[in-house]
Coordinates of C-alpha atoms in Angstrom, one line a residue:
Chain A
M21 CA -65.9 -241.7 66.9
P22 CA -64.7 -240.9 63.4
S23 CA -64.5 -237.3 62.4
E24 CA -67.3 -235.8 60.4
T25 CA -66.6 -235.3 56.6
I26 CA -66.7 -232.0 54.8
S27 CA -69.7 -233.1 52.7
A28 CA -71.7 -234.1 55.9
A29 CA -70.9 -230.8 57.5
I30 CA -71.9 -228.9 54.4
D31 CA -75.2 -230.9 54.1
R32 CA -76.1 -229.7 57.7
A33 CA -75.2 -226.1 56.8
L34 CA -77.2 -226.2 53.6
D35 CA -80.3 -227.4 55.5
A36 CA -80.0 -224.6 58.0
H37 CA -79.4 -222.1 55.2
A38 CA -82.6 -223.2 53.4
G39 CA -84.5 -222.5 56.6
L40 CA -83.0 -219.0 56.7
A41 CA -84.1 -218.5 53.1
E42 CA -87.7 -219.5 54.0
L43 CA -87.8 -216.9 56.7
G44 CA -86.3 -214.2 54.4
E45 CA -88.8 -215.0 51.6
T46 CA -91.6 -213.7 53.9
I47 CA -90.5 -210.2 52.8
E48 CA -92.4 -210.4 49.5
D49 CA -90.4 -207.5 47.8
E50 CA -87.2 -209.5 48.3
W51 CA -88.5 -212.9 47.3
S52 CA -86.5 -213.3 44.1
Y53 CA -83.4 -211.7 45.6
V54 CA -83.5 -214.1 48.5
N55 CA -83.8 -217.0 46.1
D56 CA -80.9 -215.8 44.0
L57 CA -78.8 -215.1 47.0
G58 CA -79.6 -218.6 48.4
D59 CA -78.7 -220.2 45.1
A60 CA -75.4 -218.4 44.8
W61 CA -74.2 -219.4 48.2
R62 CA -75.6 -222.9 47.9
A63 CA -73.6 -223.4 44.7
R64 CA -70.4 -222.2 46.5
L65 CA -70.9 -224.6 49.4
E66 CA -71.8 -227.5 47.1
A67 CA -68.6 -226.8 45.0
V68 CA -66.5 -227.1 48.2
A69 CA -68.4 -230.3 49.2
A70 CA -67.8 -231.8 45.7
S71 CA -64.1 -231.0 45.7
R72 CA -63.3 -232.1 49.3
A73 CA -66.2 -234.6 49.9
G74 CA -64.8 -237.3 52.0
E75 CA -62.2 -235.2 53.8
P76 CA -62.5 -235.4 57.6
I77 CA -62.7 -232.1 59.5
A78 CA -61.4 -231.4 62.9
D79 CA -63.9 -231.6 65.8
E80 CA -63.5 -227.8 66.5
V81 CA -64.5 -227.1 62.8
S82 CA -67.5 -229.4 63.1
Q83 CA -68.4 -227.6 66.4
A84 CA -67.9 -224.2 64.7
I85 CA -70.5 -225.1 62.1
D86 CA -72.8 -226.4 64.9
R87 CA -72.6 -223.1 66.7
A88 CA -73.2 -221.1 63.5
I89 CA -76.3 -223.3 62.8
E90 CA -77.4 -222.7 66.4
E91 CA -77.0 -218.9 65.9
I92 CA -79.1 -218.7 62.8
G93 CA -81.7 -221.0 64.4
R94 CA -82.3 -218.1 66.9
I95 CA -83.2 -215.6 64.1
A96 CA -86.9 -214.7 64.0
D97 CA -86.7 -211.5 62.1
A98 CA -86.9 -211.8 58.3
N99 CA -84.7 -208.8 57.6
R100 CA -82.0 -210.2 59.8
A101 CA -82.5 -213.6 58.0
I102 CA -81.7 -212.0 54.7
D103 CA -78.5 -210.4 56.1
W104 CA -77.5 -213.8 57.5
L105 CA -78.2 -215.6 54.2
S106 CA -74.9 -213.9 53.2
T107 CA -73.1 -214.0 56.5
F108 CA -73.8 -217.6 57.4
P109 CA -72.1 -219.2 54.4
Q110 CA -69.1 -217.0 54.9
V111 CA -68.8 -218.2 58.5
V112 CA -69.0 -221.8 57.4
L113 CA -66.5 -221.4 54.6
I114 CA -64.0 -219.7 56.9
A115 CA -64.4 -222.5 59.4
L116 CA -63.6 -225.0 56.6
G117 CA -60.5 -223.0 55.6
E118 CA -62.1 -221.8 52.4
R119 CA -62.3 -218.3 51.0
P120 CA -65.9 -217.0 50.8
Chain B
M30 CA -67.9 -179.4 39.9
R31 CA -67.7 -178.3 43.6
F32 CA -68.2 -179.9 47.0
Q33 CA -70.3 -178.5 49.8
D34 CA -71.2 -179.6 53.3
A35 CA -74.5 -181.3 53.6
A36 CA -77.4 -179.3 55.2
R37 CA -77.4 -179.6 59.0
D38 CA -81.0 -180.9 59.2
A39 CA -82.4 -182.9 62.1
R40 CA -81.3 -186.2 60.6
A41 CA -77.8 -185.0 60.0
V42 CA -77.5 -183.8 63.6
V43 CA -78.6 -187.1 65.0
Y44 CA -76.4 -189.0 62.6
A45 CA -73.4 -186.8 63.5
G46 CA -73.8 -187.9 67.1
I47 CA -73.7 -191.5 66.0
Q48 CA -70.6 -190.9 63.8
A49 CA -68.9 -189.2 66.8
D50 CA -69.5 -192.2 69.1
P51 CA -66.2 -193.3 70.5
L52 CA -67.2 -196.9 69.9
V53 CA -67.5 -196.2 66.1
A54 CA -64.0 -194.8 66.1
R55 CA -62.5 -197.7 68.1
A56 CA -64.2 -200.3 65.9
A57 CA -63.2 -198.5 62.8
D58 CA -59.5 -198.4 63.9
L59 CA -59.6 -202.1 64.5
L60 CA -61.4 -203.0 61.2
A61 CA -59.2 -200.8 59.1
D62 CA -56.3 -203.1 60.0
A63 CA -58.3 -206.4 60.3
T64 CA -58.0 -209.4 58.1
P65 CA -60.9 -210.4 55.9
E66 CA -61.8 -213.2 58.4
Q67 CA -61.8 -210.7 61.3
R68 CA -64.1 -208.5 59.3
V69 CA -66.5 -211.4 58.7
L70 CA -66.4 -212.0 62.5
A71 CA -67.3 -208.3 63.0
R72 CA -70.1 -208.5 60.5
A73 CA -71.5 -211.7 62.1
A74 CA -71.2 -210.6 65.7
M75 CA -72.6 -207.1 65.1
N76 CA -75.7 -208.5 63.6
G77 CA -76.0 -211.6 65.7
E78 CA -78.5 -212.8 68.1
T79 CA -76.2 -214.0 70.9
T80 CA -73.8 -211.7 72.7
D81 CA -72.0 -214.7 74.3
A82 CA -68.4 -214.2 73.3
D83 CA -67.5 -217.9 73.7
A84 CA -70.1 -218.8 71.1
W85 CA -68.4 -216.4 68.6
R86 CA -65.0 -217.7 69.5
A87 CA -66.2 -221.3 68.8
M88 CA -67.6 -220.2 65.4
F89 CA -64.2 -218.9 64.2
P90 CA -61.6 -221.5 65.0
S91 CA -59.2 -220.0 62.5
L92 CA -59.1 -216.9 64.7
F93 CA -59.5 -218.3 68.2
G94 CA -59.2 -222.1 67.9
R95 CA -56.8 -224.7 69.3
A96 CA -56.1 -226.8 66.2
A97 CA -55.1 -224.0 63.9
A98 CA -51.9 -222.3 64.6
V99 CA -53.3 -219.0 65.7
D100 CA -50.5 -216.6 66.6
A101 CA -50.7 -214.3 69.6
S102 CA -51.2 -211.1 67.7
T103 CA -54.0 -212.5 65.5
R104 CA -55.7 -213.8 68.6
E105 CA -55.3 -210.5 70.4
R106 CA -56.7 -208.5 67.5
S107 CA -59.5 -211.0 67.0
E108 CA -60.4 -210.6 70.7
A109 CA -60.5 -206.8 70.3
V110 CA -62.6 -207.0 67.1
L111 CA -65.0 -209.4 68.9
E112 CA -65.3 -207.2 72.0
A113 CA -66.0 -204.0 69.9
S114 CA -68.5 -205.9 67.7
L115 CA -70.4 -207.2 70.7
A116 CA -70.5 -203.7 72.2
V117 CA -72.2 -202.6 68.9
A118 CA -74.6 -205.5 69.1
D119 CA -75.4 -204.6 72.6
R120 CA -76.8 -201.2 71.5
G121 CA -80.3 -202.5 70.5
E122 CA -81.6 -203.0 67.1
Q123 CA -82.2 -199.4 65.8
V124 CA -79.0 -197.9 67.2
R125 CA -76.8 -200.8 66.1
S126 CA -78.1 -200.4 62.6
Q127 CA -77.0 -196.7 62.6
V128 CA -73.7 -197.5 64.2
R129 CA -73.0 -200.2 61.6
G130 CA -73.6 -197.7 58.8
A131 CA -71.4 -195.1 60.4
L132 CA -68.8 -197.7 61.0
V133 CA -68.5 -198.7 57.3
E134 CA -68.1 -195.0 56.5
A135 CA -65.4 -194.5 59.1
V136 CA -63.5 -197.6 57.9
T137 CA -63.7 -196.3 54.4
A138 CA -62.4 -192.8 55.4
R139 CA -59.5 -194.3 57.3
L140 CA -58.4 -196.6 54.5
L141 CA -58.7 -193.8 51.9
S142 CA -56.7 -191.5 54.1
R143 CA -53.8 -193.8 53.9
R144 CA -53.7 -193.3 50.1
V145 CA -54.6 -189.6 49.7
G146 CA -54.0 -188.1 53.1
S147 CA -56.6 -187.2 55.7
N148 CA -57.0 -183.6 54.5
A149 CA -58.5 -184.8 51.2
V150 CA -61.0 -187.1 52.7
R151 CA -64.4 -185.6 53.7
R152 CA -67.7 -187.0 55.0
E153 CA -71.3 -186.1 54.3
R154 CA -70.6 -183.9 51.3
R155 CA -72.8 -182.8 48.4
I156 CA -71.4 -182.5 44.9
L157 CA -72.7 -179.6 42.8
F158 CA -72.7 -179.2 39.1
D159 CA -73.6 -176.1 37.0
G160 CA -77.2 -176.3 35.9
V161 CA -78.0 -179.6 37.7
P162 CA -80.3 -179.7 40.7
A163 CA -78.3 -180.9 43.7
E164 CA -79.0 -184.3 45.1
I165 CA -80.7 -184.3 48.5
H166 CA -78.6 -187.1 49.9
P167 CA -74.9 -186.3 50.5
Y168 CA -72.2 -188.7 49.6
D169 CA -70.9 -190.7 52.6
V170 CA -67.3 -190.2 51.8
T171 CA -65.5 -188.0 49.2
V172 CA -61.9 -187.6 48.2
E173 CA -61.5 -183.9 47.2
R174 CA -58.4 -183.4 45.0
A175 CA -58.1 -181.4 41.9
G176 CA -58.3 -183.6 38.8
A177 CA -58.7 -186.8 40.9
A178 CA -61.9 -186.6 42.9
E179 CA -63.7 -189.6 44.2
A180 CA -67.2 -190.2 45.7
Y181 CA -68.2 -193.2 47.8
D182 CA -71.5 -194.6 49.1
C183 CA -71.1 -197.0 52.0
K184 CA -73.4 -199.9 52.8
W185 CA -73.5 -202.4 55.6
G186 CA -74.8 -205.2 53.4
A187 CA -75.5 -206.1 49.7
R188 CA -79.2 -205.5 50.2
G189 CA -78.4 -201.8 50.6
I190 CA -77.5 -201.6 46.9
N191 CA -80.5 -200.1 45.1
A192 CA -81.4 -198.1 42.0
D193 CA -81.3 -194.7 43.8
V194 CA -77.8 -195.2 45.0
L195 CA -76.5 -196.4 41.6
Y196 CA -78.2 -193.6 39.7
Q197 CA -76.8 -191.0 42.2
L198 CA -73.2 -192.3 41.8
D199 CA -73.4 -192.7 38.0
D200 CA -75.1 -189.3 37.5
A201 CA -72.4 -187.6 39.5
R202 CA -69.7 -189.3 37.4
S203 CA -71.4 -188.3 34.1
H204 CA -72.1 -184.7 35.2
A205 CA -68.4 -184.4 36.2
A206 CA -67.4 -185.7 32.8
D207 CA -69.7 -183.1 31.2
E208 CA -67.6 -180.5 32.9
E209 CA -64.5 -182.3 31.8
E210 CA -63.7 -183.3 35.4
R211 CA -62.8 -186.7 36.5
L212 CA -64.9 -188.1 39.4
A213 CA -64.4 -191.8 40.3
V214 CA -67.4 -193.3 42.0
A215 CA -67.6 -196.4 44.0
L216 CA -69.7 -198.5 46.4
V217 CA -68.2 -199.8 49.6
V218 CA -70.1 -202.7 51.0
F219 CA -69.3 -204.5 54.2
D220 CA -70.4 -207.8 52.7
A221 CA -69.1 -210.5 50.5
A222 CA -68.5 -209.9 46.8
R223 CA -70.7 -212.8 45.9
S224 CA -73.7 -211.3 47.6
C225 CA -73.1 -207.9 46.1
E226 CA -72.9 -209.4 42.6
V227 CA -76.2 -211.1 43.1
R228 CA -77.7 -207.8 44.1
L229 CA -76.1 -205.9 41.3
D230 CA -77.2 -208.5 38.7
R231 CA -80.8 -207.5 39.5
Q232 CA -80.2 -203.8 39.0
T233 CA -81.0 -202.0 35.7
A234 CA -79.6 -198.7 36.9
P235 CA -76.2 -197.9 35.3
H236 CA -73.3 -199.3 37.3
D237 CA -70.6 -200.4 34.8
A238 CA -68.4 -197.4 35.8
T239 CA -69.1 -197.7 39.5
R240 CA -66.4 -199.6 41.3
L241 CA -67.3 -202.0 44.0
F242 CA -65.2 -202.6 47.2
T243 CA -66.3 -205.5 49.4
L244 CA -65.1 -207.3 52.5
E245 CA -62.5 -209.1 50.3
T246 CA -61.2 -205.9 48.7
L247 CA -61.5 -203.2 51.3
D248 CA -57.8 -202.8 51.6
E249 CA -57.6 -201.7 48.0
L250 CA -59.1 -198.4 49.2
A251 CA -55.8 -197.7 50.9
G252 CA -53.6 -198.4 47.9
G253 CA -53.3 -199.1 44.3
K254 CA -55.6 -197.7 41.7
P255 CA -58.1 -195.2 43.0
G256 CA -61.8 -195.9 42.8

């Protein structure tokens, strides 16, 4: 089976990140911060996807992103979701060999 | 300008107990010497849902993986950071939140000590100025040296940056200037610079003269130009 590309892995990460933002938005006072934070990290991930789009990634990197997506899928608390809106992209970028 | 110990009220007594927790000291020792990637691992695991170490190892292939050439010392330190981080996570939601805060302060104090010596670094101190009512909240970490004082507020995440904190730091700096004293002020945030910048962009409180140290730049506390 061919390796996953960076752009496919980032697409999966962005979908998961959007779900985290939805949960974070439930704290009304932080609605605009959550959106700004989500936008800032989305832009960073999209920039990596654009510059390395078709590049294949090692299976363990793909699995690292799977595990990170799994981890944020467990989050039910909106405050923790906001914290992870920042942490999750950092974990993904490090797995991809990028600086956050 | 003069420094003074914070009042020993009930909050301070409880928090002093957290600060004195051996786990805080152990994790701070590790994180003071950690790489930026290991600090992100700590941030993630300390505020994670799972306490399964293998899940965290899988999420950080550059620290634990097979494909990357991970040398033995990096792997060993990463294991120690992970073990300490999961011990923090295991404390339960309220306690781990306090432990994380104390940890950022302890890491800050350790790094500053490398630059100015441990005798100059103090915790939980108030800064008093003539004719100015004292702030209720003490500064998390101070560097107390004649002519080169520094005050730090420490935060676990970017979301902790708020107007009160920014005003307190900037007011202290400007009151010191009024007394012709130099007081460098800074925020230390155990989060990515990108997230801190998003938070700061939303703030109208003065912060142009407040330096920011983030996960990427924590090591600058130990050397180079002071805050």
